């Protein structure tokens, strides 16, 4: 009987010592479903459960911070996209307005001097420049803005030439 009690005592101490070696990684509640009472108590008394909870809270706080930063980045990108879209809309409106006003001017000059061959040739050149401006795709790139500006300036030069010729004829 004494030997049986000694064996039980040794087994009990061994079990307690084994339970004391639990760390927070070994105290994962998902993995501990089938663990014994002593193991669960050891995880509780050693503070491993609390340490895991604190680690998870720190991880959650870091993820929340990342989420805030991500939302800010998305908001900034949406704002930039809306600015780019507004810029494209403005460019399209500018091209449309220029096309209308220059087209109306060309028609009035043509109507005022229909028999002047030099003026008619100058109007054809101006209309060709205006058509090139209309056919230019309007996108959000800076090279597109520069190309549009160059074509607008070419139309303006032709219109100015027409104004000078028209003023001479009147």
JSON list of C-alpha atoms in Angstrom, two decimals:
[
{"chain": "A", "resi": 1, "resn": "UNK", "atom": "CA", "xyz": [0.00, 0.00, 0.00]},
{"chain": "A", "resi": 2, "resn": "UNK", "atom": "CA", "xyz": [2.85, 2.33, 0.78]},
{"chain": "A", "resi": 3, "resn": "UNK", "atom": "CA", "xyz": [4.29, 1.72, -2.62]},
{"chain": "A", "resi": 4, "resn": "UNK", "atom": "CA", "xyz": [0.98, 2.42, -4.30]},
{"chain": "A", "resi": 5, "resn": "UNK", "atom": "CA", "xyz": [0.66, 5.70, -2.43]},
{"chain": "A", "resi": 6, "resn": "UNK", "atom": "CA", "xyz": [4.23, 6.60, -3.36]},
{"chain": "A", "resi": 7, "resn": "UNK", "atom": "CA", "xyz": [3.50, 5.85, -7.03]},
{"chain": "A", "resi": 8, "resn": "UNK", "atom": "CA", "xyz": [0.33, 7.92, -6.89]},
{"chain": "A", "resi": 9, "resn": "UNK", "atom": "CA", "xyz": [2.21, 10.77, -5.21]},
{"chain": "A", "resi": 10, "resn": "UNK", "atom": "CA", "xyz": [4.99, 10.62, -7.81]},
{"chain": "A", "resi": 11, "resn": "UNK", "atom": "CA", "xyz": [2.45, 10.55, -10.63]},
{"chain": "A", "resi": 12, "resn": "UNK", "atom": "CA", "xyz": [0.54, 13.45, -9.08]},
{"chain": "A", "resi": 13, "resn": "UNK", "atom": "CA", "xyz": [3.71, 15.52, -8.70]},
{"chain": "A", "resi": 14, "resn": "UNK", "atom": "CA", "xyz": [4.76, 14.67, -12.23]},
{"chain": "A", "resi": 15, "resn": "UNK", "atom": "CA", "xyz": [1.35, 15.72, -13.51]},
{"chain": "A", "resi": 16, "resn": "UNK", "atom": "CA", "xyz": [1.52, 18.96, -11.54]},
{"chain": "A", "resi": 17, "resn": "UNK", "atom": "CA", "xyz": [5.04, 19.68, -12.81]},
{"chain": "A", "resi": 18, "resn": "UNK", "atom": "CA", "xyz": [3.95, 18.91, -16.36]},
{"chain": "A", "resi": 19, "resn": "UNK", "atom": "CA", "xyz": [1.02, 21.23, -15.95]},
{"chain": "A", "resi": 20, "resn": "UNK", "atom": "CA", "xyz": [3.30, 23.96, -14.64]},
{"chain": "A", "resi": 21, "resn": "UNK", "atom": "CA", "xyz": [5.31, 23.92, -17.84]},
{"chain": "A", "resi": 22, "resn": "UNK", "atom": "CA", "xyz": [2.37, 25.27, -19.85]},
{"chain": "A", "resi": 23, "resn": "UNK", "atom": "CA", "xyz": [3.03, 28.51, -21.68]},
{"chain": "A", "resi": 24, "resn": "UNK", "atom": "CA", "xyz": [0.55, 30.82, -23.36]},
{"chain": "A", "resi": 25, "resn": "UNK", "atom": "CA", "xyz": [0.98, 29.08, -26.70]},
{"chain": "A", "resi": 26, "resn": "UNK", "atom": "CA", "xyz": [0.05, 25.79, -25.09]},
{"chain": "A", "resi": 27, "resn": "UNK", "atom": "CA", "xyz": [-2.99, 27.33, -23.45]},
{"chain": "A", "resi": 28, "resn": "UNK", "atom": "CA", "xyz": [-4.96, 27.94, -26.61]},
{"chain": "A", "resi": 29, "resn": "UNK", "atom": "CA", "xyz": [-8.63, 27.53, -25.65]},
{"chain": "A", "resi": 30, "resn": "UNK", "atom": "CA", "xyz": [-9.43, 25.99, -29.04]},
{"chain": "A", "resi": 31, "resn": "UNK", "atom": "CA", "xyz": [-6.82, 23.28, -28.53]},
{"chain": "A", "resi": 32, "resn": "UNK", "atom": "CA", "xyz": [-7.65, 22.79, -24.85]},
{"chain": "A", "resi": 33, "resn": "UNK", "atom": "CA", "xyz": [-11.19, 21.50, -25.27]},
{"chain": "A", "resi": 34, "resn": "UNK", "atom": "CA", "xyz": [-10.16, 17.97, -24.39]},
{"chain": "A", "resi": 35, "resn": "UNK", "atom": "CA", "xyz": [-7.49, 18.95, -21.81]},
{"chain": "A", "resi": 36, "resn": "UNK", "atom": "CA", "xyz": [-7.72, 17.87, -18.23]},
{"chain": "A", "resi": 37, "resn": "UNK", "atom": "CA", "xyz": [-8.85, 19.95, -15.30]},
{"chain": "A", "resi": 38, "resn": "UNK", "atom": "CA", "xyz": [-5.33, 20.35, -13.91]},
{"chain": "A", "resi": 39, "resn": "UNK", "atom": "CA", "xyz": [-4.02, 21.62, -17.26]},
{"chain": "A", "resi": 40, "resn": "UNK", "atom": "CA", "xyz": [-6.81, 24.15, -17.54]},
{"chain": "A", "resi": 41, "resn": "UNK", "atom": "CA", "xyz": [-6.28, 25.26, -13.95]},
{"chain": "A", "resi": 42, "resn": "UNK", "atom": "CA", "xyz": [-2.57, 25.62, -14.55]},
{"chain": "A", "resi": 43, "resn": "UNK", "atom": "CA", "xyz": [-3.23, 27.81, -17.63]},
{"chain": "A", "resi": 44, "resn": "UNK", "atom": "CA", "xyz": [-5.52, 29.94, -15.51]},
{"chain": "A", "resi": 45, "resn": "UNK", "atom": "CA", "xyz": [-3.22, 30.21, -12.47]},
{"chain": "A", "resi": 46, "resn": "UNK", "atom": "CA", "xyz": [-0.04, 30.75, -14.48]},
{"chain": "A", "resi": 47, "resn": "UNK", "atom": "CA", "xyz": [-1.59, 33.74, -16.24]},
{"chain": "A", "resi": 48, "resn": "UNK", "atom": "CA", "xyz": [-1.27, 32.19, -19.69]},
{"chain": "A", "resi": 49, "resn": "UNK", "atom": "CA", "xyz": [-4.93, 32.82, -20.49]},
{"chain": "A", "resi": 50, "resn": "UNK", "atom": "CA", "xyz": [-4.51, 36.48, -19.52]},
{"chain": "A", "resi": 51, "resn": "UNK", "atom": "CA", "xyz": [-1.30, 36.76, -21.54]},
{"chain": "A", "resi": 52, "resn": "UNK", "atom": "CA", "xyz": [-3.05, 35.27, -24.60]},
{"chain": "A", "resi": 53, "resn": "UNK", "atom": "CA", "xyz": [-5.96, 37.67, -24.13]},
{"chain": "A", "resi": 54, "resn": "UNK", "atom": "CA", "xyz": [-3.57, 40.63, -23.90]},
{"chain": "A", "resi": 55, "resn": "UNK", "atom": "CA", "xyz": [-1.72, 39.47, -27.02]},
{"chain": "A", "resi": 56, "resn": "UNK", "atom": "CA", "xyz": [-4.98, 39.11, -28.90]},
{"chain": "A", "resi": 57, "resn": "UNK", "atom": "CA", "xyz": [-6.11, 42.57, -27.75]},
{"chain": "A", "resi": 58, "resn": "UNK", "atom": "CA", "xyz": [-2.80, 44.07, -28.90]},
{"chain": "A", "resi": 59, "resn": "UNK", "atom": "CA", "xyz": [-3.17, 42.29, -32.24]},
{"chain": "A", "resi": 60, "resn": "UNK", "atom": "CA", "xyz": [-6.74, 43.57, -32.55]},
{"chain": "A", "resi": 61, "resn": "UNK", "atom": "CA", "xyz": [-5.61, 47.14, -31.76]},
{"chain": "A", "resi": 62, "resn": "UNK", "atom": "CA", "xyz": [-2.90, 46.88, -34.43]},
{"chain": "A", "resi": 63, "resn": "UNK", "atom": "CA", "xyz": [-5.43, 45.57, -36.95]},
{"chain": "A", "resi": 64, "resn": "UNK", "atom": "CA", "xyz": [-7.82, 48.39, -36.09]},
{"chain": "A", "resi": 65, "resn": "UNK", "atom": "CA", "xyz": [-5.03, 50.92, -36.65]},
{"chain": "A", "resi": 66, "resn": "UNK", "atom": "CA", "xyz": [-4.24, 49.29, -40.00]},
{"chain": "A", "resi": 67, "resn": "UNK", "atom": "CA", "xyz": [-7.94, 49.43, -40.84]},
{"chain": "A", "resi": 68, "resn": "UNK", "atom": "CA", "xyz": [-8.04, 53.16, -40.05]},
{"chain": "A", "resi": 69, "resn": "UNK", "atom": "CA", "xyz": [-4.98, 53.76, -42.23]},
{"chain": "A", "resi": 70, "resn": "UNK", "atom": "CA", "xyz": [-6.46, 51.67, -45.03]},
{"chain": "A", "resi": 71, "resn": "UNK", "atom": "CA", "xyz": [-9.76, 53.56, -44.90]},
{"chain": "A", "resi": 72, "resn": "UNK", "atom": "CA", "xyz": [-7.86, 56.86, -45.01]},
{"chain": "A", "resi": 73, "resn": "UNK", "atom": "CA", "xyz": [-5.86, 55.67, -48.02]},
{"chain": "A", "resi": 74, "resn": "UNK", "atom": "CA", "xyz": [-9.06, 54.59, -49.79]},
{"chain": "A", "resi": 75, "resn": "UNK", "atom": "CA", "xyz": [-10.70, 57.93, -49.00]},
{"chain": "A", "resi": 76, "resn": "UNK", "atom": "CA", "xyz": [-7.66, 59.78, -50.35]},
{"chain": "A", "resi": 77, "resn": "UNK", "atom": "CA", "xyz": [-7.68, 57.70, -53.53]},
{"chain": "A", "resi": 78, "resn": "UNK", "atom": "CA", "xyz": [-11.41, 58.30, -54.02]},
{"chain": "A", "resi": 79, "resn": "UNK", "atom": "CA", "xyz": [-10.86, 62.02, -53.55]},
{"chain": "A", "resi": 80, "resn": "UNK", "atom": "CA", "xyz": [-8.03, 61.98, -56.08]},
{"chain": "A", "resi": 81, "resn": "UNK", "atom": "CA", "xyz": [-10.18, 60.00, -58.52]},
{"chain": "A", "resi": 82, "resn": "UNK", "atom": "CA", "xyz": [-13.02, 62.47, -58.15]},
{"chain": "A", "resi": 83, "resn": "UNK", "atom": "CA", "xyz": [-10.59, 65.35, -58.75]},
{"chain": "A", "resi": 84, "resn": "UNK", "atom": "CA", "xyz": [-9.23, 63.61, -61.83]},
{"chain": "A", "resi": 85, "resn": "UNK", "atom": "CA", "xyz": [-12.76, 62.93, -63.06]},
{"chain": "A", "resi": 86, "resn": "UNK", "atom": "CA", "xyz": [-13.69, 66.57, -62.45]},
{"chain": "A", "resi": 87, "resn": "UNK", "atom": "CA", "xyz": [-10.59, 67.63, -64.36]},
{"chain": "A", "resi": 88, "resn": "UNK", "atom": "CA", "xyz": [-11.56, 65.40, -67.27]},
{"chain": "A", "resi": 89, "resn": "UNK", "atom": "CA", "xyz": [-15.12, 66.75, -67.22]},
{"chain": "A", "resi": 90, "resn": "UNK", "atom": "CA", "xyz": [-13.77, 70.31, -67.21]},
{"chain": "A", "resi": 91, "resn": "UNK", "atom": "CA", "xyz": [-11.47, 69.54, -70.14]},
{"chain": "A", "resi": 92, "resn": "UNK", "atom": "CA", "xyz": [-14.35, 68.04, -72.11]},
{"chain": "A", "resi": 93, "resn": "UNK", "atom": "CA", "xyz": [-16.51, 71.06, -71.36]},
{"chain": "A", "resi": 94, "resn": "UNK", "atom": "CA", "xyz": [-13.70, 73.40, -72.42]},
{"chain": "A", "resi": 95, "resn": "UNK", "atom": "CA", "xyz": [-13.24, 71.54, -75.71]},
{"chain": "A", "resi": 96, "resn": "UNK", "atom": "CA", "xyz": [-16.99, 71.58, -76.33]},
{"chain": "A", "resi": 97, "resn": "UNK", "atom": "CA", "xyz": [-17.23, 75.30, -75.61]},
{"chain": "A", "resi": 98, "resn": "UNK", "atom": "CA", "xyz": [-14.27, 76.10, -77.84]},
{"chain": "A", "resi": 99, "resn": "UNK", "atom": "CA", "xyz": [-15.71, 73.96, -80.61]},
{"chain": "A", "resi": 100, "resn": "UNK", "atom": "CA", "xyz": [-19.07, 75.71, -80.42]},
{"chain": "A", "resi": 101, "resn": "UNK", "atom": "CA", "xyz": [-17.72, 79.24, -80.29]},
{"chain": "A", "resi": 102, "resn": "UNK", "atom": "CA", "xyz": [-15.08, 78.75, -82.98]},
{"chain": "A", "resi": 103, "resn": "UNK", "atom": "CA", "xyz": [-17.57, 76.87, -85.18]},
{"chain": "A", "resi": 104, "resn": "UNK", "atom": "CA", "xyz": [-20.05, 79.73, -84.86]},
{"chain": "A", "resi": 105, "resn": "UNK", "atom": "CA", "xyz": [-17.31, 82.25, -85.65]},
{"chain": "A", "resi": 106, "resn": "UNK", "atom": "CA", "xyz": [-16.19, 80.28, -88.72]},
{"chain": "A", "resi": 107, "resn": "UNK", "atom": "CA", "xyz": [-19.76, 80.09, -89.99]},
{"chain": "A", "resi": 108, "resn": "UNK", "atom": "CA", "xyz": [-20.25, 83.85, -89.53]},
{"chain": "A", "resi": 109, "resn": "UNK", "atom": "CA", "xyz": [-16.99, 84.66, -91.33]},
{"chain": "A", "resi": 110, "resn": "UNK", "atom": "CA", "xyz": [-17.90, 82.28, -94.15]},
{"chain": "A", "resi": 111, "resn": "UNK", "atom": "CA", "xyz": [-21.36, 83.83, -94.42]},
{"chain": "A", "resi": 112, "resn": "UNK", "atom": "CA", "xyz": [-19.98, 87.37, -94.48]},
{"chain": "A", "resi": 113, "resn": "UNK", "atom": "CA", "xyz": [-17.49, 86.72, -97.31]},
{"chain": "A", "resi": 114, "resn": "UNK", "atom": "CA", "xyz": [-18.58, 83.62, -99.24]},
{"chain": "A", "resi": 115, "resn": "UNK", "atom": "CA", "xyz": [-16.79, 84.57, -102.46]},
{"chain": "A", "resi": 116, "resn": "UNK", "atom": "CA", "xyz": [-13.35, 85.30, -100.97]},
{"chain": "A", "resi": 117, "resn": "UNK", "atom": "CA", "xyz": [-11.15, 82.33, -101.92]},
{"chain": "A", "resi": 118, "resn": "UNK", "atom": "CA", "xyz": [-8.24, 83.16, -99.55]},
{"chain": "A", "resi": 119, "resn": "UNK", "atom": "CA", "xyz": [-10.62, 83.51, -96.64]},
{"chain": "A", "resi": 120, "resn": "UNK", "atom": "CA", "xyz": [-12.33, 80.23, -97.55]},
{"chain": "A", "resi": 121, "resn": "UNK", "atom": "CA", "xyz": [-8.95, 78.45, -97.57]},
{"chain": "A", "resi": 122, "resn": "UNK", "atom": "CA", "xyz": [-8.10, 79.94, -94.18]},
{"chain": "A", "resi": 123, "resn": "UNK", "atom": "CA", "xyz": [-11.49, 78.75, -92.85]},
{"chain": "A", "resi": 124, "resn": "UNK", "atom": "CA", "xyz": [-10.75, 75.23, -94.14]},
{"chain": "A", "resi": 125, "resn": "UNK", "atom": "CA", "xyz": [-7.43, 75.21, -92.26]},
{"chain": "A", "resi": 126, "resn": "UNK", "atom": "CA", "xyz": [-9.15, 76.47, -89.10]},
{"chain": "A", "resi": 127, "resn": "UNK", "atom": "CA", "xyz": [-11.86, 73.80, -89.41]},
{"chain": "A", "resi": 128, "resn": "UNK", "atom": "CA", "xyz": [-9.20, 71.12, -89.86]},
{"chain": "A", "resi": 129, "resn": "UNK", "atom": "CA", "xyz": [-7.53, 72.29, -86.64]},
{"chain": "A", "resi": 130, "resn": "UNK", "atom": "CA", "xyz": [-10.91, 72.36, -84.91]},
{"chain": "A", "resi": 131, "resn": "UNK", "atom": "CA", "xyz": [-11.68, 68.81, -86.11]},
{"chain": "A", "resi": 132, "resn": "UNK", "atom": "CA", "xyz": [-8.30, 67.65, -84.81]},
{"chain": "A", "resi": 133, "resn": "UNK", "atom": "CA", "xyz": [-9.13, 69.20, -81.46]},
{"chain": "A", "resi": 134, "resn": "UNK", "atom": "CA", "xyz": [-12.52, 67.46, -81.38]},
{"chain": "A", "resi": 135, "resn": "UNK", "atom": "CA", "xyz": [-10.97, 64.09, -82.22]},
{"chain": "A", "resi": 136, "resn": "UNK", "atom": "CA", "xyz": [-8.41, 64.32, -79.43]},
{"chain": "A", "resi": 137, "resn": "UNK", "atom": "CA", "xyz": [-9.45, 61.91, -76.68]},
{"chain": "A", "resi": 138, "resn": "UNK", "atom": "CA", "xyz": [-9.87, 63.54, -73.29]},
{"chain": "A", "resi": 139, "resn": "UNK", "atom": "CA", "xyz": [-8.23, 61.52, -70.53]},
{"chain": "A", "resi": 140, "resn": "UNK", "atom": "CA", "xyz": [-6.76, 62.25, -67.14]},
{"chain": "A", "resi": 141, "resn": "UNK", "atom": "CA", "xyz": [-3.07, 62.22, -68.06]},
{"chain": "A", "resi": 142, "resn": "UNK", "atom": "CA", "xyz": [-0.81, 65.25, -68.07]},
{"chain": "A", "resi": 143, "resn": "UNK", "atom": "CA", "xyz": [0.37, 64.47, -71.60]},
{"chain": "A", "resi": 144, "resn": "UNK", "atom": "CA", "xyz": [-3.26, 64.58, -72.72]},
{"chain": "A", "resi": 145, "resn": "UNK", "atom": "CA", "xyz": [-3.68, 67.97, -71.08]},
{"chain": "A", "resi": 146, "resn": "UNK", "atom": "CA", "xyz": [-0.58, 69.22, -72.87]},
{"chain": "A", "resi": 147, "resn": "UNK", "atom": "CA", "xyz": [-1.77, 67.82, -76.20]},
{"chain": "A", "resi": 148, "resn": "UNK", "atom": "CA", "xyz": [-5.17, 69.44, -75.76]},
{"chain": "A", "resi": 149, "resn": "UNK", "atom": "CA", "xyz": [-3.55, 72.74, -74.85]},
{"chain": "A", "resi": 150, "resn": "UNK", "atom": "CA", "xyz": [-1.32, 72.57, -77.95]},
{"chain": "A", "resi": 151, "resn": "UNK", "atom": "CA", "xyz": [-4.30, 71.87, -80.21]},
{"chain": "A", "resi": 152, "resn": "UNK", "atom": "CA", "xyz": [-6.34, 74.63, -78.57]},
{"chain": "A", "resi": 153, "resn": "UNK", "atom": "CA", "xyz": [-3.49, 77.06, -79.17]},
{"chain": "A", "resi": 154, "resn": "UNK", "atom": "CA", "xyz": [-3.31, 75.97, -82.82]},
{"chain": "A", "resi": 155, "resn": "UNK", "atom": "CA", "xyz": [-7.04, 76.68, -83.22]},
{"chain": "A", "resi": 156, "resn": "UNK", "atom": "CA", "xyz": [-6.59, 80.04, -81.50]},
{"chain": "A", "resi": 157, "resn": "UNK", "atom": "CA", "xyz": [-3.76, 80.93, -83.92]},
{"chain": "A", "resi": 158, "resn": "UNK", "atom": "CA", "xyz": [-5.95, 80.07, -86.90]},
{"chain": "A", "resi": 159, "resn": "UNK", "atom": "CA", "xyz": [-8.87, 82.07, -85.50]},
{"chain": "A", "resi": 160, "resn": "UNK", "atom": "CA", "xyz": [-6.58, 85.05, -84.93]},
{"chain": "A", "resi": 161, "resn": "UNK", "atom": "CA", "xyz": [-5.37, 84.82, -88.54]},
{"chain": "A", "resi": 162, "resn": "UNK", "atom": "CA", "xyz": [-8.99, 84.74, -89.70]},
{"chain": "A", "resi": 163, "resn": "UNK", "atom": "CA", "xyz": [-9.84, 87.79, -87.58]},
{"chain": "A", "resi": 164, "resn": "UNK", "atom": "CA", "xyz": [-6.97, 89.72, -89.11]},
{"chain": "A", "resi": 165, "resn": "UNK", "atom": "CA", "xyz": [-7.93, 88.73, -92.66]},
{"chain": "A", "resi": 166, "resn": "UNK", "atom": "CA", "xyz": [-11.58, 89.44, -91.99]},
{"chain": "A", "resi": 167, "resn": "UNK", "atom": "CA", "xyz": [-10.73, 92.85, -90.53]},
{"chain": "A", "resi": 168, "resn": "UNK", "atom": "CA", "xyz": [-8.67, 93.71, -93.60]},
{"chain": "A", "resi": 169, "resn": "UNK", "atom": "CA", "xyz": [-11.54, 92.79, -95.91]},
{"chain": "A", "resi": 170, "resn": "UNK", "atom": "CA", "xyz": [-14.09, 94.90, -94.07]}
]
